[in-house]
Coordinates of C-alpha atoms and ligand atoms in Angstrom, one line a residue:
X7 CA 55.1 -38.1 -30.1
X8 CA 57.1 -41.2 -31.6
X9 CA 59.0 -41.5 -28.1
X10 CA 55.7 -41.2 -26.2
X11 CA 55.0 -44.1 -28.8
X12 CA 57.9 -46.0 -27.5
X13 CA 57.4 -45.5 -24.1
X14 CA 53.8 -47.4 -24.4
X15 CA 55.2 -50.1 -26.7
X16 CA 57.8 -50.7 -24.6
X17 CA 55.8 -50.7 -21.7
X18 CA 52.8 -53.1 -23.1
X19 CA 55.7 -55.6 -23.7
X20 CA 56.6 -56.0 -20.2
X21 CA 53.5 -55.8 -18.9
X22 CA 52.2 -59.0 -21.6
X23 CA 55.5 -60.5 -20.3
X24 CA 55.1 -59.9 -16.8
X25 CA 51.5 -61.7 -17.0
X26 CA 53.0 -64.6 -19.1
X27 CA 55.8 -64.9 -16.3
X28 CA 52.7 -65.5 -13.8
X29 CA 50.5 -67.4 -15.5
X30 CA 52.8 -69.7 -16.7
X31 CA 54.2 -69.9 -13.4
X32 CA 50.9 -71.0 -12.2
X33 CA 50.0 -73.2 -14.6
X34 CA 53.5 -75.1 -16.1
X35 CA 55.9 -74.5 -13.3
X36 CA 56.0 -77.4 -10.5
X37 CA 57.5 -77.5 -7.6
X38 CA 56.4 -80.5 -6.4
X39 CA 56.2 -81.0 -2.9
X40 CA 58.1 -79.0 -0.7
X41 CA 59.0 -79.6 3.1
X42 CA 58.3 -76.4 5.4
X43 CA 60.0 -77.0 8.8
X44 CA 58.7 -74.9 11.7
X45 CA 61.0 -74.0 14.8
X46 CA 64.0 -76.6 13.7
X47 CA 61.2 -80.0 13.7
X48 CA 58.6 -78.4 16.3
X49 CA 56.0 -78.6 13.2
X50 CA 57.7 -80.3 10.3
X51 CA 55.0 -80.3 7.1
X52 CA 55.1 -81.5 3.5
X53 CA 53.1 -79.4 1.3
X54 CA 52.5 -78.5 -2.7
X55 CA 54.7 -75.7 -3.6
X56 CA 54.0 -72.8 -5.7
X57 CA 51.3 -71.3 -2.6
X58 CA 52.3 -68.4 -0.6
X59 CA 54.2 -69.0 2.6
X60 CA 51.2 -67.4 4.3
X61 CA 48.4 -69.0 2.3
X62 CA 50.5 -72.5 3.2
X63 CA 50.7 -71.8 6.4
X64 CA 46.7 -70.9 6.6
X65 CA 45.8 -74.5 5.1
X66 CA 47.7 -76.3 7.9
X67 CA 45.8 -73.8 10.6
X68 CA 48.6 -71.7 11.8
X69 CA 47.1 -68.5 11.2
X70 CA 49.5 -65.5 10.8
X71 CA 48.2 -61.4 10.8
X72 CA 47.7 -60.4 8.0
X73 CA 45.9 -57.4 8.2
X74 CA 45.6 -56.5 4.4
X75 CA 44.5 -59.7 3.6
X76 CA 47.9 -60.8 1.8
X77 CA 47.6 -58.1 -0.5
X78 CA 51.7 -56.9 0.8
X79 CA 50.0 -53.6 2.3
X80 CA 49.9 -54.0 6.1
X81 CA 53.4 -55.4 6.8
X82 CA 51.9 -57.5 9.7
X83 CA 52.9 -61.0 8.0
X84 CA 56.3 -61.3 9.7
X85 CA 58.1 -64.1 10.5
X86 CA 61.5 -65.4 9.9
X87 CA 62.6 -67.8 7.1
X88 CA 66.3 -69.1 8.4
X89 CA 66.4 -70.2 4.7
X90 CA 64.7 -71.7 1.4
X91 CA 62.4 -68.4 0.9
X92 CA 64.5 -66.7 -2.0
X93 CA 65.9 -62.9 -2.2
X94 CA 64.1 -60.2 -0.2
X95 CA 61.1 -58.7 -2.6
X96 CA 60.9 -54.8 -3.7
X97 CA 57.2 -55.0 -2.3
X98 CA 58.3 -56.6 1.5
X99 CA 61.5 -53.5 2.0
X100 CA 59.1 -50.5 2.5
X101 CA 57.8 -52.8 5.4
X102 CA 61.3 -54.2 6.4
X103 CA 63.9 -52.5 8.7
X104 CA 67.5 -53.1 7.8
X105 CA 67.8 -54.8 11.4
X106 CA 65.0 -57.2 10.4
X107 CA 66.4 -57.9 6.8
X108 CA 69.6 -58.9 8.1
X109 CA 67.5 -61.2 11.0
X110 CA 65.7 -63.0 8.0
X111 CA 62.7 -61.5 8.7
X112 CA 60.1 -61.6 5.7
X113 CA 56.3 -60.7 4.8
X114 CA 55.4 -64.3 4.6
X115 CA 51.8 -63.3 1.9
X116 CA 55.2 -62.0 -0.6
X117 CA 57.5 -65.4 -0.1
X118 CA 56.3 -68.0 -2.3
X119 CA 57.2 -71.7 -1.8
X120 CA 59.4 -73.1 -4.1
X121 CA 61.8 -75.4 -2.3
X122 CA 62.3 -76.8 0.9
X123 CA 61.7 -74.0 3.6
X124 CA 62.8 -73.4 7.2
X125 CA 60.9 -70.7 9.5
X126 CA 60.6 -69.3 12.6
X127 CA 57.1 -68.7 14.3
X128 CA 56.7 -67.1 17.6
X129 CA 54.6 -69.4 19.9
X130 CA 51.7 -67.3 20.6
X131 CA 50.8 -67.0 16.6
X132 CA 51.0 -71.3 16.8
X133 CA 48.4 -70.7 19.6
X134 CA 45.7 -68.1 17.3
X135 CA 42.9 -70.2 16.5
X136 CA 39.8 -70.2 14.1
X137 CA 36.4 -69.4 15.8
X138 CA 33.0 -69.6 14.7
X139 CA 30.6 -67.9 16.1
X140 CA 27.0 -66.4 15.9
X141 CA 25.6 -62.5 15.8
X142 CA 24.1 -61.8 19.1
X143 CA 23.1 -58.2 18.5
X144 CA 24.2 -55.1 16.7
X145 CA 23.6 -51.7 17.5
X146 CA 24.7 -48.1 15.2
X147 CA 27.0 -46.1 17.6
X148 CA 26.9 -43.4 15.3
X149 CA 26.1 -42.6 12.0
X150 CA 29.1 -44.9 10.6
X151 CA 30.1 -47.4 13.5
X152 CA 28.4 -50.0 14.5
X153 CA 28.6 -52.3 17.4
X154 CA 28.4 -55.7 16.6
X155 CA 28.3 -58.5 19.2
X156 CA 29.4 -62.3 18.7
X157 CA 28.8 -65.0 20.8
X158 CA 31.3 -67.8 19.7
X159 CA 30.3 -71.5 19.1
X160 CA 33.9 -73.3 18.7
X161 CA 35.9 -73.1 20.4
X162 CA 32.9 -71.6 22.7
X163 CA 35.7 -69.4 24.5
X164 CA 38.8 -67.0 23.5
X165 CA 41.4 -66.1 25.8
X166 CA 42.2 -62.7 25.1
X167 CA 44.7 -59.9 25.9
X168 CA 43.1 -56.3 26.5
X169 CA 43.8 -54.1 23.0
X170 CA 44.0 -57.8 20.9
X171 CA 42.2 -58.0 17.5
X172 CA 40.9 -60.2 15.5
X173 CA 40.5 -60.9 11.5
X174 CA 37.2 -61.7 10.3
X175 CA 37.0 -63.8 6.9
X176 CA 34.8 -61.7 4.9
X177 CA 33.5 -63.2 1.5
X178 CA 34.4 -60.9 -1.8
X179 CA 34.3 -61.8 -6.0
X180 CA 37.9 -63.0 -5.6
X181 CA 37.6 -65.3 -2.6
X182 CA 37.4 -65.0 0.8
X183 CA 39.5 -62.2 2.4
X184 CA 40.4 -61.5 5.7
X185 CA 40.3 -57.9 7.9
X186 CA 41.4 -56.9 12.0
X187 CA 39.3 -55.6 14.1
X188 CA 40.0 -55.0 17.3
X189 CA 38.0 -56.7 20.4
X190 CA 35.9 -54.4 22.3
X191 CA 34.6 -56.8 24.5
X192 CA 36.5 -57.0 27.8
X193 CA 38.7 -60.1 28.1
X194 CA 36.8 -61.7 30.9
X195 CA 33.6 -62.1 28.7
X196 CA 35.0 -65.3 27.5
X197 CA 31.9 -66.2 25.4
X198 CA 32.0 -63.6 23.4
X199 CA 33.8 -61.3 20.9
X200 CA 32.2 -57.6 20.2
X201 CA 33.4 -55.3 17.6
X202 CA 32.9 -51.5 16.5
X203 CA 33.8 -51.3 13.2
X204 CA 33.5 -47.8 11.1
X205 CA 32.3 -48.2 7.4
X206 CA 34.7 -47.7 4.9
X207 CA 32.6 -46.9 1.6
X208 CA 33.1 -49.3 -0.9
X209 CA 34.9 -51.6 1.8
X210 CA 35.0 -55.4 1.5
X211 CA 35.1 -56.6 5.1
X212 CA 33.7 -53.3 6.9
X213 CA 30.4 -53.6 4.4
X214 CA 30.3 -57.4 4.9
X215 CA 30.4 -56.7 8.9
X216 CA 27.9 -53.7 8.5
X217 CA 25.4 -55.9 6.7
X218 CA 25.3 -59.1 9.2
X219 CA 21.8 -59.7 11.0
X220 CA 21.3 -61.5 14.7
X221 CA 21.7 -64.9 14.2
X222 CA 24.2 -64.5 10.6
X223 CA 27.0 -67.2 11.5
X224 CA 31.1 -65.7 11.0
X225 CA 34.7 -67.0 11.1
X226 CA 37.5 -65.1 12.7
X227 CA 40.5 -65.9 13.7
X228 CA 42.9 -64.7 16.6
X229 CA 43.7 -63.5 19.1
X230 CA 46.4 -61.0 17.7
X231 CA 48.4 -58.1 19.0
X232 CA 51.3 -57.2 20.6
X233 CA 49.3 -54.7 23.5
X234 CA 50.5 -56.0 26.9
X235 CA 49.2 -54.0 30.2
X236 CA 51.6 -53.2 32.6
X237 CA 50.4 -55.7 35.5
X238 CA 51.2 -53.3 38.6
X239 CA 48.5 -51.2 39.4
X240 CA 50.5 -48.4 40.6
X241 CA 51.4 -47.8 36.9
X242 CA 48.8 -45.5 35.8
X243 CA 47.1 -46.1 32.3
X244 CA 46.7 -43.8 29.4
X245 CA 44.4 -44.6 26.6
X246 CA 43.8 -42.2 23.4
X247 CA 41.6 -43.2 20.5
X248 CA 39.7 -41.2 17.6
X249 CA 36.7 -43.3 16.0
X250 CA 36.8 -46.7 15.9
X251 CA 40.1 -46.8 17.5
X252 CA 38.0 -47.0 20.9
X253 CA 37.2 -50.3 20.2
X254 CA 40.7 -51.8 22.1
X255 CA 40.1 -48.4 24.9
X256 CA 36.5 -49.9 25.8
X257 CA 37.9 -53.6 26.4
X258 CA 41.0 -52.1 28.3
X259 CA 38.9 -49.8 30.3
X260 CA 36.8 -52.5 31.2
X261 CA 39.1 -55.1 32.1
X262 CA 41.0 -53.0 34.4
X263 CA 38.3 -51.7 36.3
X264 CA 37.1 -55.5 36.6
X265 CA 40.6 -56.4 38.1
X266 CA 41.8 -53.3 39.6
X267 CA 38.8 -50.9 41.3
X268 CA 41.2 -48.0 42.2
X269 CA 44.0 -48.3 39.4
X270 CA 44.2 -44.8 38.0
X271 CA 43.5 -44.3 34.1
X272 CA 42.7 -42.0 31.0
X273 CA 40.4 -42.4 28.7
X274 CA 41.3 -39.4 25.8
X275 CA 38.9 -39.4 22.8
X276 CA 39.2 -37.3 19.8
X277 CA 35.9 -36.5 17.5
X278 CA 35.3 -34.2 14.9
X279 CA 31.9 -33.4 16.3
X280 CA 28.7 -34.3 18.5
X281 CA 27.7 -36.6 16.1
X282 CA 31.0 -38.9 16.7
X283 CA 30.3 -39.0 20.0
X284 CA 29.8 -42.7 21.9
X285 CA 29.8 -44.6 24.8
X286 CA 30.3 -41.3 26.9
X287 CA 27.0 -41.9 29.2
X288 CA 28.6 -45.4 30.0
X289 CA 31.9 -44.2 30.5
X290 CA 30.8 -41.4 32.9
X291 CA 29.2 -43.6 34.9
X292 CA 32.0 -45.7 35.5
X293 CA 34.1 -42.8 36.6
X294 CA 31.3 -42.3 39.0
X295 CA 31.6 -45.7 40.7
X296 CA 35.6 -45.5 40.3
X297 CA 36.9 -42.7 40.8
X298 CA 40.5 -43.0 39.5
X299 CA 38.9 -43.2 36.1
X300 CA 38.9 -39.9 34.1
X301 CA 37.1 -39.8 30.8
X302 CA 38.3 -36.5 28.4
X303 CA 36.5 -36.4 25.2
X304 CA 37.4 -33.3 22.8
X305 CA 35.7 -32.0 19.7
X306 CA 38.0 -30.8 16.9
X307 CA 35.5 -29.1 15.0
X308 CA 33.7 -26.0 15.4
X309 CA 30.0 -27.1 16.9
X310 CA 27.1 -26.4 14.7
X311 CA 24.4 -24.3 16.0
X312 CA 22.0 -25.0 18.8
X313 CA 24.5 -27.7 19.4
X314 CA 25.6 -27.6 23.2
X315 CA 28.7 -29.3 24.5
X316 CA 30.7 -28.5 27.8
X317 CA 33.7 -30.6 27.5
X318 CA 37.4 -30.1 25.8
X319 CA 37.6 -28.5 22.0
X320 CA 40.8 -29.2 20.0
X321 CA 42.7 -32.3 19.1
X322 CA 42.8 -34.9 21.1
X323 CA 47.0 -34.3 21.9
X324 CA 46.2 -31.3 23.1
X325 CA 44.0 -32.5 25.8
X326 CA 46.1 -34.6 26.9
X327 CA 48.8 -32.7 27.0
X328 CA 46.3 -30.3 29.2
X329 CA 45.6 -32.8 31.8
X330 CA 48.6 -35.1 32.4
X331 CA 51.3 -34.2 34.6
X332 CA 54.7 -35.0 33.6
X333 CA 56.6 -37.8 35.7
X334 CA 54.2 -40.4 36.8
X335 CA 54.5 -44.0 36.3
X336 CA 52.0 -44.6 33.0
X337 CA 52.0 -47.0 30.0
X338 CA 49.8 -45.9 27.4
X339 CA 47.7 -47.7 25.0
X340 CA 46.8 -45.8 21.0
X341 CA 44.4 -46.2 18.3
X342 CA 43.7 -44.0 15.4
X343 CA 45.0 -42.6 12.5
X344 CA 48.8 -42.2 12.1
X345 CA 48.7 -38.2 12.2
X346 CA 46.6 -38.6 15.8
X347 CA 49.2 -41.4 17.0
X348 CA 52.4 -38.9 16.3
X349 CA 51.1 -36.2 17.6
X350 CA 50.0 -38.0 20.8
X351 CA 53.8 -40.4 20.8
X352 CA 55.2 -36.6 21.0
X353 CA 52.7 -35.6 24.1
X354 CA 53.6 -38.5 25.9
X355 CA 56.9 -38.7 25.3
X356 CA 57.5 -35.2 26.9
X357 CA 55.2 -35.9 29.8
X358 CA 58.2 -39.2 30.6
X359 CA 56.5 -42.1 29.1
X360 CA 58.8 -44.3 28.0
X361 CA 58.9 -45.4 24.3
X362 CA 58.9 -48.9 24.7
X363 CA 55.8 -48.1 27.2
X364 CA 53.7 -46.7 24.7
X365 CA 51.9 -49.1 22.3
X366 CA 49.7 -48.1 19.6
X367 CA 47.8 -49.7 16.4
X368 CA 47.4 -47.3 12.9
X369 CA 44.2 -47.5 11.3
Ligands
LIG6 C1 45.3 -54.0 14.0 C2 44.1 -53.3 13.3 C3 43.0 -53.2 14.0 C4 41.8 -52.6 13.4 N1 40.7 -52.5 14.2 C5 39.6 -51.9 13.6 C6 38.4 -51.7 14.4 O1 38.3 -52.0 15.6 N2 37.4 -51.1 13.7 C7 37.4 -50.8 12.4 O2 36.4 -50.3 11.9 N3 38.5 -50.9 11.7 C8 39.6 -51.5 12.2 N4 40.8 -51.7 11.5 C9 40.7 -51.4 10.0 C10 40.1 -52.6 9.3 O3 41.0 -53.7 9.4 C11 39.9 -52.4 7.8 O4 41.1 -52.0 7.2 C12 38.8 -51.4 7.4 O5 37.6 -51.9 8.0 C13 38.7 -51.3 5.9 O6 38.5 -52.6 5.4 P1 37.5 -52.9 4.2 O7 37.7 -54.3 3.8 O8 36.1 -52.4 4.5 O9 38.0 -51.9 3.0 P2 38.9 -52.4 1.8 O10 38.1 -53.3 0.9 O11 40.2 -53.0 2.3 O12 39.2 -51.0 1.1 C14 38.3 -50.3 0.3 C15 38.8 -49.0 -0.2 O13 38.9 -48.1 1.0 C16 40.2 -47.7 1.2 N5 40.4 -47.8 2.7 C17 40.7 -48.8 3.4 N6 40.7 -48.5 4.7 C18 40.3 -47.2 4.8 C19 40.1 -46.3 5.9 N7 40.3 -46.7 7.2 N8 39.7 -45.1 5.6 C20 39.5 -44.7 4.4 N9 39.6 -45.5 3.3 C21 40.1 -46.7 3.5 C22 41.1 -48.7 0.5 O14 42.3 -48.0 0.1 C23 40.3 -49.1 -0.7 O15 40.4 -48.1 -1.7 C24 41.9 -52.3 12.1 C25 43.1 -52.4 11.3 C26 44.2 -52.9 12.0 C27 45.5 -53.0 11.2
LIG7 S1 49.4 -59.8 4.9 FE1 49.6 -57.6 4.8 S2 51.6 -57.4 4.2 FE2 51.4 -59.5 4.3

């Protein structure tokens, strides 16, 4: 009993001098102002110090993912910091390859600015900009996604790769916080930015988005992502989601058929039941007009009764493991949850895909 009593004394001590540390940190501790030099002089900047890297970097408009809304969770943050950011953080290594630590790679939401700083940004995150935008119409998919469509005001257009996302700033009791969501909307319909986004109970941004009415104004900012399609048609397309990973499938699907009538591609989709099915009417019809276009959806779950339902049963990896032949030319595009995308990686992988030709988002 007296060393269980120890352990919490002890404990309560660290933890009152923990929060001392950070509120006098916040409060007594200047830094004054601090230079933060982007890609040797490209974007030199002089800013108060004692602000997150990423926060810093948000309040001169260079917007970089972050996923988790800076809460060190998502690992999406990276850039490099050649010097000035301080010894690598416990919470930025679970995220942080040895390969990258050695490069000076860093979660910038974890690197605080206390002296002059010098980073690395790639480009196309200087490029992500900050829309506004309007509701044009939302619509339930199924019982827990919706579709929600944007039509943006400035800049009026947004120049988007197939299987980008964006991050909506959703308002919550501690500030404003910001959540990715990848564009459904194919990337010709310049205008506009649509969504499906499941709800998570509870959820800041996924309630705040659930919630919003036609005409209910919203700031994002983007476009993000690393997805880039394979620009020879003769490379045929694979495409597996599960929910509201279809979301980056339907803009994909979309664009290519836009650009590329005949270009062969699969659409795999994994639900637990009838009542996750969506967009399966659209998508049959067009396979109809294109008929390199096959749509596989499977049912994991056993169906109720009465229910009727005449297409695959099983995961989704085993469907397409079913229906792909091994050795053709395909890069192939992923969204779901991480068991679905390793199981899938695995299919794929056997069938010839390359590694570095499979691209995939967790969530
Ligand atoms: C690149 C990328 C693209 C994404 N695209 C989409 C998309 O197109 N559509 C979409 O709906 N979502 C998408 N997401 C997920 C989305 O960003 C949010 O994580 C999700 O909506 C939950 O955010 P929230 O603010 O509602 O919940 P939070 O307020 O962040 O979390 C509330 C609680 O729910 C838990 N939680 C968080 N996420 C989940 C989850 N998925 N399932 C169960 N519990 C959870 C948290 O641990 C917490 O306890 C994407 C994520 C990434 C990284
Ligand atoms: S913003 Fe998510 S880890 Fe940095």
């Amino acid at each position: 009993m007296e060393y269980l009593y120890a352990v919490a004394a002890f404990g309560s001590i660290v933890v009152i001098l923990s929060a001392g540390l950070i509120v006098a940190e916040r409060f007594l501790v200047n830094y004054g102002i601090c230079k933060l030099d982007i890609n040797a002089g490209e974007k030199p900047l002089e800013l108060e110090g004692g602000r997150t890297l990423l926060a810093s970097l948000y309040a001169n408009e260079i917007f970089i993912p972050s996923a988790c809304g800076g809460k060190g969770s998502c690992g999406h943050c990276k850039i490099t910091v050649n010097s000035g950011g301080g010894p690598v953080l416990p919470t930025e290594t679970p995220y942080l390859t040895r390969q990258e630590v050695r490069a000076n790679v860093r979660l910038a939401c974890q690197v605080k600015i206390r002296e002059d700083i010098y980073v690395r940004i790639p480009e196309e995150l200087l490029n992500v900009k900050l829309f506004t935008a309007t509701v044009e119409s939302t619509k339930d998919l199924t019982y827990d996604i919706k579709e929600i469509r944007f039509r943006l005001n400035d800049p009026d257009e947004i120049s988007q790769r197939p299987g980008q996302y964006v991050q909506i700033q959703a308002p919550s009791p501690d500030g404003d916080v910001f959540r990715a969501y990848s564009i459904s909307s194919p990337a010709y319909e310049k205008n506009i930015v649509e969504l499906n986004v499941r709800i998570v109970p509870g959820g800041i941004g996924s309630t705040y988005l659930h919630n919003l009415n036609e005409g209910d104004p919203v700031v994002f900012t983007g476009p993000y992502g690393e997805f880039v399609m394979n620009e020879d048609p003769s490379v045929e397309i694979v495409c597996v989601g599960g929910g509201c990973g279809m979301a980056p499938m339907n803009n994909i699907i979309h664009t290519i058929y836009d650009r590329w009538p005949d270009r062969t591609c699969w659409l795999f989709f994994g639900c637990r039941g009838t009542q996750d099915i969506f967009y399966l009417d659209e998508f049959k019809a067009l396979a109809e007009k294109h008929p390199n276009f096959h749509v596989v959806y499977a049912l994991s779950d056993k169906l109720g009764e009465g229910e009727v339902w005449d297409g695959e049963t099983g995961f989704i990896h085993l469907a397409a493991d079913k229906n792909l032949e091994a050795g053709v030319p395909r890069q192939a595009f992923l969204c779901g949850p991480p068991l679905m995308i390793e199981a899938v990686t695995r299919v794929l992988e056997d069938k010839g895909i390359l590694p570095e030709d499979i691209f995939y988002d967790e969530f």
